[in-house]
PDB file of C-alpha atoms in Angstrom:
ATOM      1  CA  MET A1100     236.325  40.606 -34.007  1.00 49.00           C
ATOM      2  CA  HIS A1101     238.318  43.563 -34.032  1.00 46.00           C
ATOM      3  CA  PRO A1102     238.580  45.304 -30.271  1.00 43.00           C
ATOM      4  CA  ILE A1103     237.430  48.767 -31.798  1.00 47.00           C
ATOM      5  CA  ALA A1104     234.327  46.853 -33.527  1.00 45.00           C
ATOM      6  CA  ALA A1105     233.587  45.173 -30.230  1.00 41.00           C
ATOM      7  CA  VAL A1106     233.438  48.391 -28.558  1.00 38.00           C
ATOM      8  CA  LEU A1107     231.190  50.015 -31.201  1.00 40.00           C
ATOM      9  CA  ALA A1108     229.022  46.948 -31.211  1.00 45.00           C
ATOM     10  CA  ALA A1109     228.963  47.117 -27.276  1.00 41.00           C
ATOM     11  CA  CYS A1110     227.857  50.779 -27.309  1.00 40.00           C
ATOM     12  CA  LEU A1111     225.064  50.367 -30.212  1.00 45.00           C
ATOM     13  CA  VAL A1112     223.519  47.293 -28.026  1.00 40.00           C
ATOM     14  CA  LEU A1113     223.600  49.975 -24.890  1.00 40.00           C
ATOM     15  CA  ALA A1114     222.151  52.792 -26.828  1.00 39.00           C
ATOM     16  CA  THR A1115     219.093  50.615 -28.338  1.00 41.00           C
ATOM     17  CA  SER A1116     218.426  49.165 -24.914  1.00 40.00           C
ATOM     18  CA  ALA A1117     218.409  52.982 -23.755  1.00 39.00           C
ATOM     19  CA  VAL A1118     216.220  54.275 -26.451  1.00 38.00           C
ATOM     20  CA  ALA A1119     213.928  51.164 -25.958  1.00 42.00           C
ATOM     21  CA  ALA A1120     213.714  51.863 -21.859  1.00 44.00           C
ATOM     22  CA  ALA A1121     212.850  55.732 -22.857  1.00 46.00           C
ATOM     23  CA  ALA A1122     210.515  54.747 -25.228  1.00 71.00           C
ATOM     24  CA  GLU A1123     208.310  52.741 -22.515  1.00 88.00           C
ATOM     25  CA  PRO A1124     205.606  54.586 -20.945  1.00 96.00           C
ATOM     26  CA  GLN A1125     206.631  55.791 -17.228  1.00 96.00           C
ATOM     27  CA  ARG A1126     203.382  57.432 -16.014  1.00 98.00           C
ATOM     28  CA  ILE A1127     200.557  55.112 -16.684  1.00 99.00           C
ATOM     29  CA  VAL A1128     196.907  55.371 -15.650  1.00 99.00           C
ATOM     30  CA  SER A1129     195.242  52.033 -15.244  1.00 99.00           C
ATOM     31  CA  ILE A1130     191.452  52.172 -15.596  1.00 99.00           C
ATOM     32  CA  GLY A1131     190.009  48.838 -14.777  1.00 98.00           C
ATOM     33  CA  GLY A1132     190.269  46.590 -12.099  1.00 97.00           C
ATOM     34  CA  ALA A1133     191.608  43.642 -14.098  1.00 98.00           C
ATOM     35  CA  ILE A1134     194.095  45.767 -16.001  1.00 99.00           C
ATOM     36  CA  THR A1135     195.667  46.957 -12.754  1.00 99.00           C
ATOM     37  CA  GLU A1136     195.778  43.480 -11.446  1.00 98.00           C
ATOM     38  CA  ILE A1137     197.793  42.460 -14.681  1.00 98.00           C
ATOM     39  CA  LEU A1138     200.272  45.638 -14.557  1.00 99.00           C
ATOM     40  CA  TYR A1139     200.862  44.197 -10.629  1.00 98.00           C
ATOM     41  CA  ALA A1140     201.202  40.783 -11.564  1.00 98.00           C
ATOM     42  CA  LEU A1141     203.883  41.630 -14.378  1.00 98.00           C
ATOM     43  CA  GLY A1142     205.750  43.666 -11.537  1.00 97.00           C
ATOM     44  CA  GLU A1143     205.093  47.027 -13.204  1.00 97.00           C
ATOM     45  CA  ASP A1144     203.283  48.593 -10.301  1.00 97.00           C
ATOM     46  CA  GLU A1145     206.197  51.368  -9.940  1.00 97.00           C
ATOM     47  CA  ARG A1146     205.080  52.908 -13.241  1.00 98.00           C
ATOM     48  CA  ILE A1147     201.147  53.229 -12.538  1.00 98.00           C
ATOM     49  CA  THR A1148     200.653  56.840 -11.749  1.00 98.00           C
ATOM     50  CA  ALA A1149     197.042  56.578 -10.760  1.00 99.00           C
ATOM     51  CA  VAL A1150     194.282  53.472 -10.670  1.00 99.00           C
ATOM     52  CA  ASP A1151     190.492  53.935 -10.668  1.00 98.00           C
ATOM     53  CA  THR A1152     188.034  52.800  -7.783  1.00 97.00           C
ATOM     54  CA  THR A1153     187.589  49.180  -9.367  1.00 96.00           C
ATOM     55  CA  SER A1154     191.290  48.534  -8.840  1.00 97.00           C
ATOM     56  CA  VAL A1155     190.485  46.987  -5.593  1.00 96.00           C
ATOM     57  CA  TYR A1156     193.331  44.196  -5.983  1.00 96.00           C
ATOM     58  CA  PRO A1157     195.942  43.957  -4.890  1.00 96.00           C
ATOM     59  CA  PRO A1158     194.774  46.401  -2.128  1.00 96.00           C
ATOM     60  CA  GLU A1159     197.895  48.583  -2.181  1.00 97.00           C
ATOM     61  CA  ALA A1160     196.620  49.665  -5.301  1.00 98.00           C
ATOM     62  CA  LEU A1161     194.082  52.002  -4.275  1.00 96.00           C
ATOM     63  CA  ALA A1162     196.029  52.412  -0.949  1.00 96.00           C
ATOM     64  CA  ARG A1163     199.013  53.892  -2.411  1.00 97.00           C
ATOM     65  CA  LYS A1164     197.977  55.356  -5.591  1.00 98.00           C
ATOM     66  CA  PRO A1165     196.241  58.491  -6.737  1.00 98.00           C
ATOM     67  CA  ASN A1166     192.538  57.511  -7.775  1.00 97.00           C
ATOM     68  CA  VAL A1167     190.587  59.052 -10.903  1.00 98.00           C
ATOM     69  CA  GLY A1168     187.232  57.812  -9.623  1.00 98.00           C
ATOM     70  CA  TYR A1169     184.920  55.350 -10.764  1.00 97.00           C
ATOM     71  CA  MET A1170     185.507  54.054 -14.281  1.00 97.00           C
ATOM     72  CA  ARG A1171     182.167  54.805 -15.489  1.00 97.00           C
ATOM     73  CA  GLN A1172     182.183  58.171 -14.381  1.00 98.00           C
ATOM     74  CA  LEU A1173     185.496  59.796 -15.439  1.00 98.00           C
ATOM     75  CA  SER A1174     186.452  63.241 -15.564  1.00 98.00           C
ATOM     76  CA  ALA A1175     189.028  63.572 -18.611  1.00 98.00           C
ATOM     77  CA  GLU A1176     190.488  66.484 -16.857  1.00 98.00           C
ATOM     78  CA  GLY A1177     191.240  65.227 -13.533  1.00 98.00           C
ATOM     79  CA  VAL A1178     192.833  62.149 -15.490  1.00 98.00           C
ATOM     80  CA  LEU A1179     194.934  64.313 -17.975  1.00 98.00           C
ATOM     81  CA  SER A1180     196.165  66.782 -15.087  1.00 98.00           C
ATOM     82  CA  LEU A1181     198.050  63.323 -14.079  1.00 98.00           C
ATOM     83  CA  SER A1182     200.450  64.007 -16.899  1.00 98.00           C
ATOM     84  CA  PRO A1183     200.329  60.070 -17.924  1.00 98.00           C
ATOM     85  CA  ASP A1184     202.139  59.052 -21.153  1.00 98.00           C
ATOM     86  CA  LEU A1185     199.831  55.903 -21.421  1.00 98.00           C
ATOM     87  CA  ILE A1186     196.182  55.375 -20.331  1.00 99.00           C
ATOM     88  CA  LEU A1187     194.969  51.821 -20.416  1.00 99.00           C
ATOM     89  CA  LEU A1188     191.151  52.082 -20.669  1.00 98.00           C
ATOM     90  CA  ASP A1189     188.821  49.274 -19.748  1.00 98.00           C
ATOM     91  CA  GLU A1190     186.341  49.197 -22.980  1.00 96.00           C
ATOM     92  CA  GLY A1191     183.456  49.640 -20.375  1.00 95.00           C
ATOM     93  CA  ALA A1192     184.668  53.129 -19.066  1.00 97.00           C
ATOM     94  CA  GLY A1193     182.821  56.420 -19.421  1.00 97.00           C
ATOM     95  CA  PRO A1194     180.823  58.516 -19.971  1.00 98.00           C
ATOM     96  CA  LYS A1195     181.410  58.672 -23.728  1.00 98.00           C
ATOM     97  CA  PRO A1196     182.593  62.208 -23.906  1.00 98.00           C
ATOM     98  CA  ALA A1197     185.004  62.010 -21.323  1.00 98.00           C
ATOM     99  CA  VAL A1198     186.533  58.844 -23.108  1.00 98.00           C
ATOM    100  CA  GLU A1199     186.404  60.911 -26.459  1.00 98.00           C
ATOM    101  CA  LEU A1200     188.495  63.778 -24.587  1.00 98.00           C
ATOM    102  CA  LEU A1201     190.976  61.475 -23.663  1.00 98.00           C
ATOM    103  CA  ASP A1202     191.213  59.717 -27.138  1.00 98.00           C
ATOM    104  CA  ALA A1203     191.720  63.261 -28.640  1.00 98.00           C
ATOM    105  CA  ALA A1204     194.205  64.648 -26.012  1.00 97.00           C
ATOM    106  CA  GLY A1205     197.244  63.418 -27.866  1.00 96.00           C
ATOM    107  CA  VAL A1206     198.438  60.845 -25.098  1.00 97.00           C
ATOM    108  CA  ALA A1207     198.604  56.934 -25.840  1.00 98.00           C
ATOM    109  CA  VAL A1208     195.383  55.498 -25.012  1.00 98.00           C
ATOM    110  CA  THR A1209     195.009  51.628 -25.417  1.00 98.00           C
ATOM    111  CA  HIS A1210     191.536  50.280 -25.225  1.00 98.00           C
ATOM    112  CA  VAL A1211     191.411  47.091 -23.370  1.00 98.00           C
ATOM    113  CA  PRO A1212     188.402  45.020 -24.322  1.00 94.00           C
ATOM    114  CA  THR A1213     186.353  42.882 -21.729  1.00 90.00           C
ATOM    115  CA  GLY A1214     185.192  39.414 -22.587  1.00 90.00           C
ATOM    116  CA  HIS A1215     184.403  36.108 -20.508  1.00 94.00           C
ATOM    117  CA  THR A1216     186.109  33.761 -22.681  1.00 94.00           C
ATOM    118  CA  VAL A1217     189.542  31.995 -22.103  1.00 95.00           C
ATOM    119  CA  ASP A1218     190.752  33.315 -25.619  1.00 96.00           C
ATOM    120  CA  GLU A1219     189.463  36.746 -24.666  1.00 97.00           C
ATOM    121  CA  LEU A1220     190.944  36.875 -21.309  1.00 97.00           C
ATOM    122  CA  GLU A1221     194.315  35.993 -23.011  1.00 97.00           C
ATOM    123  CA  ARG A1222     193.926  38.678 -25.485  1.00 97.00           C
ATOM    124  CA  LYS A1223     193.476  41.199 -22.774  1.00 98.00           C
ATOM    125  CA  VAL A1224     196.595  40.046 -20.747  1.00 98.00           C
ATOM    126  CA  ARG A1225     198.511  40.076 -23.881  1.00 98.00           C
ATOM    127  CA  LEU A1226     197.415  43.535 -25.018  1.00 98.00           C
ATOM    128  CA  VAL A1227     198.252  45.056 -21.644  1.00 99.00           C
ATOM    129  CA  ALA A1228     201.536  43.486 -21.671  1.00 98.00           C
ATOM    130  CA  ASP A1229     202.515  44.689 -25.056  1.00 98.00           C
ATOM    131  CA  ALA A1230     201.186  48.231 -24.196  1.00 98.00           C
ATOM    132  CA  VAL A1231     204.027  48.518 -21.490  1.00 98.00           C
ATOM    133  CA  GLY A1232     206.619  46.732 -23.008  1.00 98.00           C
ATOM    134  CA  LYS A1233     206.299  43.212 -21.382  1.00 98.00           C
ATOM    135  CA  GLY A1234     205.256  41.105 -24.559  1.00 98.00           C
ATOM    136  CA  PRO A1235     207.144  38.267 -23.708  1.00 98.00           C
ATOM    137  CA  GLU A1236     205.998  38.115 -19.807  1.00 98.00           C
ATOM    138  CA  GLY A1237     202.549  38.674 -20.936  1.00 98.00           C
ATOM    139  CA  ALA A1238     202.478  35.550 -23.314  1.00 98.00           C
ATOM    140  CA  ALA A1239     203.827  33.693 -20.306  1.00 98.00           C
ATOM    141  CA  MET A1240     201.062  34.739 -18.024  1.00 98.00           C
ATOM    142  CA  ALA A1241     198.403  34.291 -20.795  1.00 98.00           C
ATOM    143  CA  ALA A1242     199.690  30.766 -21.458  1.00 98.00           C
ATOM    144  CA  SER A1243     199.924  29.702 -17.565  1.00 97.00           C
ATOM    145  CA  ILE A1244     196.184  30.985 -17.321  1.00 97.00           C
ATOM    146  CA  ARG A1245     195.186  29.120 -20.247  1.00 97.00           C
ATOM    147  CA  THR A1246     196.979  25.923 -19.006  1.00 97.00           C
ATOM    148  CA  ASP A1247     195.460  26.360 -15.361  1.00 97.00           C
ATOM    149  CA  LEU A1248     192.251  26.361 -16.792  1.00 97.00           C
ATOM    150  CA  ALA A1249     192.789  23.365 -18.980  1.00 97.00           C
ATOM    151  CA  ASP A1250     193.925  21.228 -16.112  1.00 97.00           C
ATOM    152  CA  LEU A1251     190.805  22.222 -14.221  1.00 97.00           C
ATOM    153  CA  GLU A1252     188.495  21.351 -17.109  1.00 97.00           C
ATOM    154  CA  ALA A1253     190.505  17.938 -17.265  1.00 97.00           C
ATOM    155  CA  ARG A1254     189.584  17.491 -13.536  1.00 97.00           C
ATOM    156  CA  LEU A1255     185.793  18.340 -13.853  1.00 98.00           C
ATOM    157  CA  ALA A1256     185.335  15.851 -16.353  1.00 96.00           C
ATOM    158  CA  SER A1257     184.959  13.348 -13.767  1.00 94.00           C
ATOM    159  CA  VAL A1258     181.662  15.000 -12.557  1.00 96.00           C
ATOM    160  CA  ALA A1259     178.646  12.838 -13.340  1.00 92.00           C
ATOM    161  CA  SER A1260     176.154  15.402 -12.446  1.00 95.00           C
ATOM    162  CA  ARG A1261     176.258  18.859 -12.885  1.00 97.00           C
ATOM    163  CA  LYS A1262     175.143  21.379 -10.357  1.00 98.00           C
ATOM    164  CA  ARG A1263     172.738  23.767 -11.386  1.00 98.00           C
ATOM    165  CA  VAL A1264     173.680  27.141  -9.904  1.00 98.00           C
ATOM    166  CA  LEU A1265     171.683  30.998 -10.128  1.00 98.00           C
ATOM    167  CA  PHE A1266     173.873  33.845  -9.710  1.00 98.00           C
ATOM    168  CA  ILE A1267     172.427  36.683  -7.822  1.00 96.00           C
ATOM    169  CA  LEU A1268     173.763  40.000  -8.304  1.00 94.00           C
ATOM    170  CA  SER A1269     171.431  41.789  -5.927  1.00 91.00           C
ATOM    171  CA  LEU A1270     168.165  41.533  -4.023  1.00 88.00           C
ATOM    172  CA  VAL A1271     165.592  44.495  -4.476  1.00 83.00           C
ATOM    173  CA  ASP A1272     162.317  44.196  -2.362  1.00 82.00           C
ATOM    174  CA  GLY A1273     162.631  40.305  -2.283  1.00 81.00           C
ATOM    175  CA  ARG A1274     163.284  40.283  -5.897  1.00 88.00           C
ATOM    176  CA  PRO A1275     166.617  38.788  -7.168  1.00 92.00           C
ATOM    177  CA  ASN A1276     168.589  40.350 -10.251  1.00 94.00           C
ATOM    178  CA  ALA A1277     170.068  37.602 -11.496  1.00 96.00           C
ATOM    179  CA  ALA A1278     172.760  36.598 -14.620  1.00 97.00           C
ATOM    180  CA  GLY A1279     171.673  34.853 -17.998  1.00 97.00           C
ATOM    181  CA  ARG A1280     173.905  34.044 -20.573  1.00 96.00           C
ATOM    182  CA  GLY A1281     176.478  36.331 -21.795  1.00 95.00           C
ATOM    183  CA  THR A1282     177.384  37.620 -18.528  1.00 96.00           C
ATOM    184  CA  GLY A1283     180.554  37.204 -16.761  1.00 96.00           C
ATOM    185  CA  ALA A1284     178.803  35.344 -13.972  1.00 98.00           C
ATOM    186  CA  ASP A1285     177.794  32.710 -16.599  1.00 98.00           C
ATOM    187  CA  ALA A1286     181.059  32.349 -17.898  1.00 98.00           C
ATOM    188  CA  VAL A1287     182.161  31.754 -14.267  1.00 98.00           C
ATOM    189  CA  ILE A1288     179.851  29.117 -13.726  1.00 98.00           C
ATOM    190  CA  ARG A1289     180.262  27.456 -16.950  1.00 98.00           C
ATOM    191  CA  LEU A1290     184.137  27.151 -16.486  1.00 98.00           C
ATOM    192  CA  ALA A1291     183.502  25.638 -12.899  1.00 98.00           C
ATOM    193  CA  GLY A1292     181.529  22.790 -14.305  1.00 98.00           C
ATOM    194  CA  ALA A1293     178.228  23.815 -13.467  1.00 98.00           C
ATOM    195  CA  GLU A1294     175.133  24.710 -15.268  1.00 98.00           C
ATOM    196  CA  ASN A1295     173.538  28.329 -15.134  1.00 98.00           C
ATOM    197  CA  VAL A1296     169.820  27.901 -14.390  1.00 98.00           C
ATOM    198  CA  PHE A1297     169.315  31.273 -15.945  1.00 97.00           C
ATOM    199  CA  ASP A1298     170.586  30.726 -19.154  1.00 94.00           C
ATOM    200  CA  GLY A1299     167.294  31.014 -21.264  1.00 93.00           C
ATOM    201  CA  VAL A1300     167.784  34.874 -21.020  1.00 94.00           C
ATOM    202  CA  GLU A1301     170.427  37.243 -21.944  1.00 96.00           C
ATOM    203  CA  GLY A1302     172.231  39.524 -19.376  1.00 96.00           C
ATOM    204  CA  TYR A1303     170.992  40.641 -15.986  1.00 96.00           C
ATOM    205  CA  LYS A1304     167.083  40.396 -15.353  1.00 96.00           C
ATOM    206  CA  THR A1305     164.788  40.654 -12.223  1.00 94.00           C
ATOM    207  CA  LEU A1306     163.086  37.482 -11.378  1.00 92.00           C
ATOM    208  CA  SER A1307     159.473  36.990 -10.360  1.00 89.00           C
ATOM    209  CA  THR A1308     158.538  34.530  -7.604  1.00 83.00           C
ATOM    210  CA  GLU A1309     157.213  32.153  -9.849  1.00 86.00           C
ATOM    211  CA  ALA A1310     160.153  32.174 -12.065  1.00 90.00           C
ATOM    212  CA  LEU A1311     162.677  31.523  -9.178  1.00 87.00           C
ATOM    213  CA  ALA A1312     160.373  28.571  -7.914  1.00 85.00           C
ATOM    214  CA  ALA A1313     160.523  27.124 -11.668  1.00 91.00           C
ATOM    215  CA  LEU A1314     164.818  27.377 -11.892  1.00 95.00           C
ATOM    216  CA  GLN A1315     165.199  24.746  -8.931  1.00 95.00           C
ATOM    217  CA  PRO A1316     168.822  25.913  -8.492  1.00 97.00           C
ATOM    218  CA  ASP A1317     171.315  23.534  -6.352  1.00 98.00           C
ATOM    219  CA  ALA A1318     173.464  26.532  -5.428  1.00 98.00           C
ATOM    220  CA  ILE A1319     173.062  30.103  -5.168  1.00 97.00           C
ATOM    221  CA  LEU A1320     176.150  32.155  -6.091  1.00 98.00           C
ATOM    222  CA  MET A1321     176.730  35.759  -4.613  1.00 96.00           C
ATOM    223  CA  VAL A1322     179.247  38.181  -4.502  1.00 95.00           C
ATOM    224  CA  THR A1323     180.436  40.070  -1.497  1.00 90.00           C
ATOM    225  CA  ARG A1324     181.854  43.845  -1.770  1.00 76.00           C
ATOM    226  CA  ALA A1325     183.748  45.555   0.969  1.00 64.00           C
ATOM    227  CA  GLY A1326     181.442  48.254   2.656  1.00 58.00           C
ATOM    228  CA  SER A1327     178.425  46.388   1.341  1.00 63.00           C
ATOM    229  CA  PRO A1328     176.135  44.412   3.895  1.00 67.00           C
ATOM    230  CA  ASP A1329     175.378  40.812   2.917  1.00 73.00           C
ATOM    231  CA  VAL A1330     171.843  40.065   2.544  1.00 80.00           C
ATOM    232  CA  ASP A1331     170.250  36.602   3.463  1.00 88.00           C
ATOM    233  CA  PRO A1332     168.930  35.257   0.149  1.00 91.00           C
ATOM    234  CA  LEU A1333     167.278  32.401   2.200  1.00 92.00           C
ATOM    235  CA  ALA A1334     165.028  34.948   3.958  1.00 90.00           C
ATOM    236  CA  ILE A1335     163.211  35.243   0.905  1.00 90.00           C
ATOM    237  CA  PRO A1336     160.684  32.161   0.770  1.00 91.00           C
ATOM    238  CA  ALA A1337     160.729  31.433  -2.713  1.00 91.00           C
ATOM    239  CA  ILE A1338     164.522  31.000  -2.656  1.00 93.00           C
ATOM    240  CA  ALA A1339     164.277  28.843   0.717  1.00 94.00           C
ATOM    241  CA  ALA A1340     162.195  26.723  -0.738  1.00 94.00           C
ATOM    242  CA  THR A1341     164.150  25.757  -3.851  1.00 95.00           C
ATOM    243  CA  PRO A1342     167.089  22.761  -3.310  1.00 97.00           C
ATOM    244  CA  ALA A1343     169.689  25.239  -2.840  1.00 97.00           C
ATOM    245  CA  GLY A1344     167.662  26.726  -0.153  1.00 96.00           C
ATOM    246  CA  ARG A1345     166.662  23.807   1.591  1.00 96.00           C
ATOM    247  CA  ALA A1346     170.518  22.689   1.525  1.00 97.00           C
ATOM    248  CA  GLY A1347     171.644  26.092   2.729  1.00 96.00           C
ATOM    249  CA  ALA A1348     174.030  26.202  -0.453  1.00 97.00           C
ATOM    250  CA  VAL A1349     174.832  29.854  -0.557  1.00 97.00           C
ATOM    251  CA  ILE A1350     178.163  30.530  -1.875  1.00 97.00           C
ATOM    252  CA  ARG A1351     179.592  33.890  -1.276  1.00 96.00           C
ATOM    253  CA  MET A1352     182.815  35.227  -3.090  1.00 96.00           C
ATOM    254  CA  ASP A1353     184.622  38.303  -3.437  1.00 94.00           C
ATOM    255  CA  ALA A1354     182.893  40.458  -6.621  1.00 94.00           C
ATOM    256  CA  MET A1355     186.474  41.283  -7.996  1.00 94.00           C
ATOM    257  CA  HIS A1356     188.185  38.068  -7.497  1.00 95.00           C
ATOM    258  CA  LEU A1357     184.954  36.229  -8.986  1.00 96.00           C
ATOM    259  CA  LEU A1358     184.281  38.477 -11.524  1.00 96.00           C
ATOM    260  CA  GLY A1359     187.427  40.306 -12.701  1.00 95.00           C
ATOM    261  CA  PHE A1360     188.633  37.878 -15.523  1.00 96.00           C
ATOM    262  CA  GLY A1361     192.372  38.820 -14.766  1.00 96.00           C
ATOM    263  CA  PRO A1362     195.449  36.767 -13.700  1.00 97.00           C
ATOM    264  CA  ARG A1363     193.358  35.144 -10.743  1.00 97.00           C
ATOM    265  CA  THR A1364     190.379  33.804 -12.681  1.00 97.00           C
ATOM    266  CA  PRO A1365     191.901  30.353 -12.664  1.00 97.00           C
ATOM    267  CA  GLY A1366     192.127  30.725  -8.942  1.00 96.00           C
ATOM    268  CA  ALA A1367     188.396  32.141  -8.732  1.00 97.00           C
ATOM    269  CA  VAL A1368     187.213  29.135 -10.870  1.00 98.00           C
ATOM    270  CA  ARG A1369     189.015  26.491  -8.906  1.00 97.00           C
ATOM    271  CA  ASP A1370     187.824  28.055  -5.806  1.00 97.00           C
ATOM    272  CA  LEU A1371     184.095  27.870  -6.977  1.00 98.00           C
ATOM    273  CA  ALA A1372     184.370  24.412  -8.514  1.00 98.00           C
ATOM    274  CA  ALA A1373     185.802  23.119  -5.025  1.00 97.00           C
ATOM    275  CA  ARG A1374     182.708  24.576  -3.185  1.00 97.00           C
ATOM    276  CA  LEU A1375     180.503  23.069  -5.765  1.00 98.00           C
ATOM    277  CA  TYR A1376     181.934  19.598  -6.096  1.00 98.00           C
ATOM    278  CA  PRO A1377     183.859  19.075  -2.450  1.00 96.00           C
ATOM    279  CA  GLU A1378     184.804  15.201  -3.697  1.00 95.00           C
ATOM    280  CA  LEU A1379     187.285  16.765  -6.031  1.00 94.00           C
ATOM    281  CA  HIS A1380     189.581  17.899  -3.314  1.00 92.00           C
ATOM    282  CA  LEU A1381     190.548  20.766  -5.618  1.00 94.00           C
ATOM    283  CA  ALA A1382     193.439  23.006  -3.997  1.00 86.00           C
ATOM    284  CA  LYS A1383     192.262  26.293  -3.062  1.00 80.00           C
ATOM    285  CA  ALA A1384     193.699  29.339  -4.412  1.00 74.00           C
ATOM    286  CA  GLY A1385     196.696  31.003  -2.746  1.00 67.00           C
ATOM    287  CA  PRO A1386     196.930  34.193  -0.799  1.00 62.00           C
ATOM    288  CA  ASP A1387     197.542  35.921  -4.128  1.00 68.00           C
ATOM    289  CA  GLY A1388     194.491  34.521  -5.241  1.00 65.00           C
ATOM    290  CA  ARG A1389     195.891  32.218  -7.920  1.00 69.00           C
TER     291      ARG A1389
END
C-alpha cells in the first residue's frame, strides 16, 4: 500500500473508533437488579450514573451510586434530573405515568423484559449488552449461562426421585403465601431438578391449613432479605407436620441471588440443587455467586 494511503486508512480507523465510542452511552441509569448485575458483569460499572433499590448486587452498586428509589415507585423527574443518556428499565418498573414520562422525555430508553426461561434470560443479557455497545461480550455471557445450566441439567438426570418443594414468599398470620406456576420461584425449582408442589395454581396464592397439609412437600424454600427478620415456618403446626417439617428441611437463600435471573442464576440454581441432592456433590457457587 502507498504510504499516504496507509496513513489515510489508519486515520479512518481511528475516526470510526472515536465516533463509535462517542455514540456509546456514558450516563446510564440502571433500573432493575438483574440489569445492574449484567452491567457490572460486563465491566461497565463506570458508565452507571444511578441504580434503583433492587440493585443489591454487587454491594458497591447501592453503596457508591446515586439511588433513584424503588423501581415500582419511580419519579420520572428524579431520574431525568441525573441527565442520563440511556435508561435501562425493567419491564416491571412503574408507576405507569412515570414510565410514560421517561419514554416521552427524548432520552434513549431500553425496556428490558423479565422472564424465567433460559431463552428469556439469554435474551435479557443480550439486550442489555447490545444497548451499551457490548454485543459480543453479551453473547459470550449468554452462551456461558446456557452452557452452565445445560451441564447442571445433565448432572441432575441421574436423580431417581425428584424432591417436592414448596416456595414460601412470606408468612402472614400463620398462612404461607406460596409460589405457583409461572413464577420465578417455580422456574428455579424446576431448573434445580425438583417439583413445585404448588404448580396447580398460577402466580402467588395464600394457602389454607388444609391445602398446605395436602401438598406434603419434602423441602420448604424461602428467601432472606437484608433488614428483614427470618420467620421460622416450622413454628406453624401445619408446616411442621409435613415431610419437610419433620425432616427440618428448610432452605433459605438470598432473594436476589435466587430470583434475580441474571448472570448469577446458574450458580443459584446449582446451590439449590446441591442442598436438595447432596449425594451429587455439586460445587457451590463462588464468591461472585457464579
